[in-house]
Short mmCIF file of C-alpha atoms and ligand atoms in Angstrom, two decimals:
data_model
loop_
_atom_site.label_atom_id
_atom_site.label_comp_id
_atom_site.label_asym_id
_atom_site.label_seq_id
_atom_site.Cartn_x
_atom_site.Cartn_y
_atom_site.Cartn_z
CA MET A 1 115.67 -13.20 184.88
CA LYS A 2 113.28 -15.66 186.58
CA GLU A 3 111.98 -16.97 183.51
CA ARG A 4 115.79 -17.08 181.83
CA LEU A 5 116.55 -19.44 184.85
CA GLU A 6 113.70 -21.65 184.29
CA GLU A 7 114.33 -21.95 180.55
CA LEU A 8 118.08 -22.79 181.37
CA GLN A 9 116.84 -25.44 184.09
CA ALA A 10 114.48 -27.05 181.50
CA GLU A 11 116.97 -26.83 178.69
CA ALA A 12 119.58 -28.44 180.64
CA LEU A 13 117.37 -31.16 182.29
CA GLY A 14 116.11 -31.74 178.77
CA LYS A 15 119.72 -32.47 177.52
CA ALA A 16 120.95 -34.32 180.30
CA GLU A 17 117.88 -36.53 179.44
CA LYS A 18 119.01 -37.48 176.52
CA ALA A 19 122.42 -37.93 176.89
CA GLU A 20 124.11 -41.02 175.50
CA THR A 21 127.48 -41.11 177.16
CA LEU A 22 129.14 -40.10 180.45
CA LYS A 23 131.21 -37.94 177.83
CA ASP A 24 127.88 -36.19 176.92
CA LEU A 25 127.03 -35.64 180.50
CA GLN A 26 130.40 -33.75 181.28
CA ASP A 27 130.04 -31.72 178.26
CA ILE A 28 126.44 -30.54 179.60
CA ARG A 29 127.96 -30.06 183.14
CA VAL A 30 130.64 -27.78 181.70
CA ALA A 31 128.53 -25.79 179.92
CA TYR A 32 125.47 -25.37 182.07
CA LEU A 33 127.61 -25.04 185.44
CA GLY A 34 130.92 -23.77 184.03
CA LYS A 35 132.11 -20.49 185.02
CA LYS A 36 131.69 -19.17 181.81
CA GLY A 37 128.09 -20.94 181.69
CA PRO A 38 124.72 -19.07 181.27
CA ILE A 39 123.91 -19.47 185.00
CA THR A 40 127.14 -17.63 186.17
CA GLU A 41 126.02 -14.89 183.44
CA VAL A 42 122.55 -14.32 185.07
CA LEU A 43 124.15 -14.17 188.37
CA ARG A 44 126.37 -11.37 187.00
CA GLY A 45 123.31 -9.57 185.89
CA MET A 46 122.17 -9.41 189.65
CA GLY A 47 123.45 -6.03 190.23
CA LYS A 48 120.57 -4.35 188.45
CA LEU A 49 118.00 -5.77 190.58
CA SER A 50 116.24 -4.34 193.57
CA LYS A 51 117.14 -5.35 197.02
CA GLU A 52 114.06 -7.36 197.61
CA GLU A 53 114.58 -9.32 194.08
CA ARG A 54 117.96 -10.29 195.00
CA PRO A 55 117.81 -12.65 197.08
CA VAL A 56 114.94 -14.08 195.49
CA ILE A 57 116.69 -14.68 192.11
CA GLY A 58 119.87 -15.89 194.21
CA GLU A 59 118.21 -18.60 195.70
CA LEU A 60 116.26 -19.63 192.49
CA ALA A 61 119.87 -19.72 190.78
CA ASN A 62 121.14 -22.08 193.32
CA LYS A 63 117.81 -24.32 193.20
CA VAL A 64 118.27 -24.29 189.52
CA ARG A 65 122.15 -25.30 189.94
CA GLU A 66 120.99 -27.64 192.21
CA ALA A 67 118.45 -29.53 190.25
CA ILE A 68 120.96 -29.45 186.99
CA ALA A 69 123.76 -31.25 188.92
CA GLU A 70 121.31 -33.67 190.61
CA ALA A 71 119.91 -34.67 187.01
CA LEU A 72 123.50 -35.14 186.00
CA ASP A 73 124.27 -37.29 188.63
CA THR A 74 120.73 -39.41 188.42
CA LYS A 75 121.70 -39.71 184.54
CA LYS A 76 125.44 -40.67 185.36
CA ASP A 77 124.27 -43.39 187.61
CA LYS A 78 121.93 -44.90 184.96
CA LEU A 79 124.34 -44.78 182.37
CA GLU A 80 127.12 -46.23 184.46
CA ALA A 81 124.88 -48.86 185.68
CA GLU A 82 124.14 -49.97 182.04
CA GLU A 83 127.58 -49.90 180.91
CA LEU A 84 128.14 -52.68 183.49
CA GLU A 85 124.91 -54.70 182.78
CA LYS A 86 126.25 -54.57 178.82
CA LYS A 87 129.92 -55.64 180.01
CA LEU A 88 128.35 -58.21 182.32
CA GLU A 89 126.53 -59.74 179.33
CA GLN A 90 129.21 -59.94 177.00
CA GLU A 91 131.43 -61.76 179.44
CA THR A 92 128.92 -64.27 180.92
CA ILE A 93 130.51 -67.64 180.47
CA ASP A 94 128.51 -70.26 179.15
CA VAL A 95 129.36 -73.18 181.86
CA THR A 96 127.32 -75.88 179.92
CA LEU A 97 129.72 -75.67 176.89
CA PRO A 98 132.03 -78.50 176.35
CA GLY A 99 135.33 -77.50 177.34
CA ARG A 100 138.45 -77.37 174.77
CA PRO A 101 140.67 -80.55 175.51
CA VAL A 102 144.17 -79.64 177.07
CA LYS A 103 147.33 -81.65 175.46
CA VAL A 104 149.22 -82.82 178.68
CA GLY A 105 152.85 -84.00 177.96
CA GLY A 106 154.40 -86.95 179.83
CA PRO A 107 157.70 -88.46 180.41
CA HIS A 108 159.95 -89.34 177.79
CA LEU A 109 159.96 -93.28 177.13
CA LEU A 110 163.88 -92.94 178.11
CA THR A 111 162.98 -91.29 181.27
CA SER A 112 160.36 -93.39 182.18
CA ILE A 113 162.73 -96.80 181.65
CA VAL A 114 165.52 -95.25 183.80
CA GLU A 115 162.94 -94.18 186.45
CA GLU A 116 161.81 -97.75 186.38
CA ILE A 117 165.43 -99.15 186.80
CA GLU A 118 166.21 -96.54 189.61
CA ASP A 119 163.12 -97.88 191.24
CA LEU A 120 163.69 -101.35 191.08
CA PHE A 121 167.42 -101.03 192.59
CA ILE A 122 166.29 -98.41 195.16
CA GLY A 123 163.85 -101.42 196.29
CA MET A 124 167.04 -103.68 196.25
CA GLY A 125 168.63 -101.07 198.85
CA PHE A 126 171.20 -99.12 196.25
CA GLU A 127 171.52 -95.53 196.23
CA VAL A 128 171.12 -93.11 193.29
CA ARG A 129 174.54 -91.23 192.53
CA GLU A 130 175.59 -88.89 189.75
CA GLY A 131 178.54 -88.09 188.05
CA PRO A 132 180.06 -85.48 185.47
CA GLU A 133 179.83 -86.11 181.65
CA VAL A 134 183.01 -84.23 181.33
CA GLU A 135 185.33 -86.68 182.79
CA THR A 136 189.23 -86.90 183.32
CA ASP A 137 190.94 -89.55 181.65
CA TYR A 138 192.13 -90.67 185.27
CA TYR A 139 188.73 -91.75 186.25
CA ASN A 140 187.04 -92.83 182.88
CA PHE A 141 190.04 -95.05 182.19
CA GLU A 142 192.99 -95.23 184.52
CA ALA A 143 191.25 -95.65 187.74
CA LEU A 144 189.61 -98.47 185.75
CA ASN A 145 192.68 -100.41 185.22
CA LEU A 146 193.04 -98.81 181.68
CA PRO A 147 196.32 -97.24 181.74
CA LYS A 148 197.60 -94.91 179.06
CA GLY A 149 198.47 -96.97 175.83
CA HIS A 150 196.53 -100.12 177.06
CA PRO A 151 194.51 -101.80 174.01
CA ALA A 152 191.39 -102.03 175.49
CA ARG A 153 191.20 -98.26 175.53
CA ASP A 154 190.08 -98.89 171.62
CA MET A 155 186.97 -100.68 172.90
CA GLN A 156 185.18 -97.72 173.39
CA ASP A 157 186.37 -94.78 171.05
CA SER A 158 186.32 -91.33 172.50
CA PHE A 159 185.54 -87.64 172.23
CA TYR A 160 188.47 -86.08 173.67
CA ILE A 161 188.33 -82.38 174.69
CA THR A 162 192.44 -82.14 176.01
CA GLU A 163 194.70 -84.80 176.90
CA GLU A 164 193.46 -85.13 180.10
CA LEU A 165 189.68 -84.49 179.75
CA LEU A 166 186.94 -86.43 177.71
CA MET A 167 183.38 -86.54 177.25
CA ARG A 168 183.04 -90.05 179.67
CA THR A 169 182.67 -93.14 177.53
CA HIS A 170 180.88 -94.85 180.35
CA THR A 171 179.37 -94.13 183.59
CA SER A 172 182.21 -96.62 185.49
CA PRO A 173 184.19 -93.68 186.22
CA VAL A 174 181.30 -93.02 189.04
CA GLN A 175 182.39 -96.32 190.29
CA ALA A 176 185.70 -95.23 191.00
CA ARG A 177 184.48 -91.59 192.36
CA THR A 178 182.27 -93.36 194.47
CA MET A 179 184.99 -95.78 196.25
CA GLY A 180 186.75 -92.90 196.27
CA GLU A 181 184.75 -90.62 198.02
CA PHE A 182 183.85 -93.32 200.86
CA LYS A 183 187.60 -93.60 201.11
CA GLY A 184 187.69 -97.45 201.65
CA ALA A 185 186.05 -97.42 204.91
CA LYS A 186 182.19 -98.16 204.03
CA PRO A 187 180.25 -100.50 201.50
CA VAL A 188 179.09 -98.85 198.36
CA LYS A 189 175.76 -99.89 197.14
CA MET A 190 174.91 -97.60 194.24
CA ILE A 191 173.56 -97.17 190.64
CA CYS A 192 174.65 -94.32 188.79
CA PRO A 193 172.12 -93.26 185.19
CA GLY A 194 173.73 -90.87 182.93
CA LYS A 195 174.82 -89.92 179.48
CA VAL A 196 177.75 -91.32 177.67
CA TYR A 197 179.47 -90.32 174.56
CA ARG A 198 181.38 -92.62 171.83
CA ARG A 199 182.87 -91.75 168.48
CA ASP A 200 180.45 -94.13 166.65
CA THR A 201 178.40 -93.41 163.37
CA ASP A 202 174.84 -93.22 164.32
CA ASP A 203 172.75 -95.82 162.95
CA ALA A 204 169.56 -97.97 163.81
CA THR A 205 171.63 -99.20 166.66
CA HIS A 206 174.79 -96.82 167.62
CA SER A 207 174.21 -93.70 168.54
CA HIS A 208 177.23 -91.16 169.73
CA GLN A 209 175.49 -90.00 172.88
CA PHE A 210 173.47 -92.67 174.63
CA THR A 211 172.27 -93.43 178.19
CA GLN A 212 173.95 -96.35 180.69
CA VAL A 213 173.03 -96.98 184.20
CA GLU A 214 175.96 -98.33 186.15
CA GLY A 215 175.55 -100.52 189.29
CA LEU A 216 178.27 -101.05 192.12
CA TYR A 217 178.18 -103.14 195.00
CA VAL A 218 181.33 -103.17 197.21
CA ASP A 219 181.25 -104.81 200.95
CA LYS A 220 182.89 -107.88 202.61
CA ASP A 221 181.52 -110.87 201.29
CA VAL A 222 180.17 -109.84 197.82
CA ARG A 223 180.15 -112.59 195.67
CA MET A 224 179.56 -113.77 192.10
CA SER A 225 176.69 -115.15 193.13
CA ASP A 226 175.42 -112.12 194.61
CA LEU A 227 175.49 -110.58 191.29
CA LYS A 228 173.71 -113.13 189.74
CA GLY A 229 170.78 -113.01 192.22
CA VAL A 230 170.34 -109.12 191.62
CA LEU A 231 170.65 -109.31 188.01
CA ASN A 232 168.13 -112.38 187.98
CA ARG A 233 165.61 -110.07 189.77
CA PHE A 234 166.28 -106.82 187.73
CA ALA A 235 165.75 -109.03 184.49
CA LYS A 236 162.47 -110.76 185.85
CA GLN A 237 161.07 -107.73 187.15
CA MET A 238 161.58 -105.97 184.33
CA PHE A 239 161.00 -108.18 181.31
CA GLY A 240 158.63 -110.61 182.85
CA GLU A 241 158.71 -113.89 185.62
CA ASP A 242 158.98 -116.11 182.90
CA ARG A 243 162.43 -114.80 181.70
CA GLU A 244 165.39 -116.57 182.41
CA ILE A 245 168.91 -114.89 182.34
CA ARG A 246 172.15 -116.56 181.84
CA LEU A 247 175.79 -115.32 182.48
CA ARG A 248 178.70 -115.74 179.59
CA PRO A 249 182.56 -115.04 180.19
CA SER A 250 183.33 -111.82 178.64
CA PHE A 251 186.18 -109.31 179.39
CA PHE A 252 186.48 -105.76 180.79
CA PRO A 253 189.75 -104.68 182.09
CA PHE A 254 187.91 -103.15 185.54
CA THR A 255 186.30 -106.55 186.25
CA GLU A 256 187.83 -109.89 187.00
CA PRO A 257 185.73 -112.35 186.18
CA SER A 258 183.92 -110.45 183.48
CA VAL A 259 180.64 -111.85 182.13
CA GLU A 260 178.11 -110.68 179.93
CA MET A 261 174.37 -111.30 180.64
CA ASP A 262 171.46 -112.52 178.29
CA ILE A 263 167.82 -113.13 178.99
CA SER A 264 165.79 -115.62 177.25
CA CYS A 265 163.91 -114.53 174.28
CA LYS A 266 160.34 -113.58 174.71
CA VAL A 267 159.26 -114.72 171.30
CA CYS A 268 160.76 -118.16 171.39
CA HIS A 269 161.50 -118.72 174.97
CA GLY A 270 165.48 -120.22 174.15
CA GLU A 271 164.37 -122.38 171.31
CA GLY A 272 165.43 -119.96 168.68
CA CYS A 273 163.70 -117.84 166.46
CA SER A 274 164.38 -114.80 164.35
CA VAL A 275 164.18 -112.16 167.24
CA CYS A 276 167.30 -113.70 168.79
CA LYS A 277 168.65 -114.70 165.48
CA GLY A 278 168.40 -118.46 166.24
CA THR A 279 170.36 -118.57 169.49
CA GLY A 280 167.41 -118.22 172.15
CA TRP A 281 168.81 -115.76 174.10
CA ILE A 282 169.53 -111.70 173.85
CA GLU A 283 172.34 -109.79 175.31
CA ILE A 284 171.03 -107.22 178.03
CA LEU A 285 174.29 -105.97 179.60
CA GLY A 286 177.89 -106.38 180.93
CA GLY A 287 179.48 -106.80 184.55
CA GLY A 288 181.67 -108.83 186.89
CA MET A 289 183.59 -108.59 190.17
CA VAL A 290 185.33 -105.57 190.42
CA HIS A 291 189.00 -106.01 189.95
CA PRO A 292 191.20 -106.01 192.86
CA ARG A 293 193.25 -103.12 191.45
CA VAL A 294 190.33 -101.21 190.70
CA LEU A 295 189.60 -101.60 194.58
CA GLU A 296 193.28 -101.01 195.71
CA MET A 297 193.18 -97.37 193.42
CA ALA A 298 190.33 -96.51 195.21
CA GLY A 299 191.43 -96.97 198.81
CA TYR A 300 189.56 -100.33 199.50
CA ASP A 301 191.74 -103.35 201.06
CA SER A 302 190.96 -105.72 198.39
CA GLU A 303 191.88 -108.48 200.89
CA GLN A 304 188.76 -107.33 202.67
CA TYR A 305 186.53 -106.21 200.26
CA THR A 306 184.96 -107.56 197.21
CA GLY A 307 182.64 -106.24 195.02
CA PHE A 308 180.58 -106.63 192.09
CA ALA A 309 179.66 -103.91 189.02
CA PHE A 310 177.55 -103.64 186.00
CA GLY A 311 176.68 -101.66 183.22
CA MET A 312 173.50 -101.30 180.95
CA GLY A 313 171.95 -99.38 178.18
CA PRO A 314 168.39 -98.03 179.15
CA GLU A 315 167.86 -97.52 175.41
CA ARG A 316 168.63 -100.99 174.66
CA ILE A 317 166.17 -102.29 177.21
CA ALA A 318 163.28 -100.11 176.10
CA MET A 319 164.10 -101.47 172.45
CA LEU A 320 163.86 -105.11 173.62
CA LYS A 321 161.03 -104.38 176.15
CA TYR A 322 158.70 -102.14 173.30
CA GLY A 323 159.90 -103.34 170.25
CA VAL A 324 161.47 -100.27 169.04
CA ASP A 325 163.32 -101.08 166.15
CA ASP A 326 165.89 -97.74 165.98
CA ILE A 327 167.97 -96.45 168.54
CA ARG A 328 167.35 -92.88 167.02
CA HIS A 329 163.78 -92.63 167.67
CA PHE A 330 164.96 -91.58 171.28
CA TYR A 331 166.54 -88.40 170.05
CA THR A 332 164.54 -86.95 167.16
CA ASN A 333 161.64 -86.74 169.55
CA ASP A 334 158.72 -87.19 167.10
CA VAL A 335 155.43 -86.66 169.21
CA ARG A 336 153.48 -89.44 167.41
CA PHE A 337 156.33 -91.79 168.60
CA LEU A 338 156.80 -90.71 171.96
CA LYS A 339 153.25 -90.35 172.93
CA GLN A 340 152.49 -94.11 172.49
CA TYR A 341 154.53 -94.88 175.92
CA HIS A 342 152.57 -91.87 177.60
CA LYS A 343 150.50 -93.64 180.67
CA ALA A 344 147.15 -92.47 180.92
N1 LIG B 401 181.48 -99.79 181.32
C1 LIG B 401 181.19 -101.11 180.72
C2 LIG B 401 180.79 -100.66 179.21
O1 LIG B 401 180.44 -99.59 178.88
C3 LIG B 401 180.01 -102.10 180.88
C4 LIG B 401 180.53 -102.49 182.24
C5 LIG B 401 180.37 -101.90 183.62
C6 LIG B 401 181.22 -103.92 182.45
C7 LIG B 401 180.48 -102.26 184.81
C8 LIG B 401 181.57 -104.15 183.66
C9 LIG B 401 181.41 -103.54 184.95
O2 LIG B 401 181.11 -101.31 178.40
#
């Protein structure tokens, strides 16, 4: 029996030594130390032994068990350490390798221009406001002195949703909304950027959806010269200190008098060339003094308050500033076009 136990120990230790995986070890453990294993078998036969032999063999059997278990544990630790080593080796990162370049985006040209316009007017004390793109006929037209049937409504072909609802054709309704909110009780000095919609056929200079930035300043003693001063500062900061502006008489139902502002052509500085079609000037925006009826409808006393308003198209401004030749570039979003305007 003693020999059998020693034989089993040698056998098990030999196998443990050769085991290559944790699974092998587990199989050996079950085979030798399990309830149906050979050692249990040997112990079962102990009844045949003499009183003196029994404790000796019992002790030996325990020692054999311990020896096998210990060998298996040692081997297990070794295999686990090896496995970890292998894993660490596979996962090492060579920090000296050059990295893969990460592609970064940037703001859309239109977003940048609108933000530039905003910053510029915030610098002159204007607040930035917003209004809804789906607008009521009242705010889009009536509150701006364009009653139903007014022929000037034809200047802005509209997308109607119902009789009384439409996609706003300009950002001017935000003038009426803001003045209405302020209830004729305090000055207004705001700009409003946003999308506007007109039933136009899309081509290089027209789009059924485009952007506007509205401006409105209402207070006591606001004059035409204030409008000119603010727009002059805007034009010079946006296009360059060497540019001049001029105001031409125009017509809008919500301003009186109304003007259109031109800036001197950057190519010929007013001489006349192909860029400005020989005139020396390029039209930039519309504006004027807020019509007294518009002030009154919004709850302002037109005897006390006066104001100016203007509206401009950031696409047009970006086109002039960067020489973009087709308004559709802003909406088709070809990355090759857009990334030219990403600031590094
Ligand atoms: N809303 C006018 C347009 O879209 C522009 C404008 C705004 C004119 C404010 C005067 C005052 O054509």
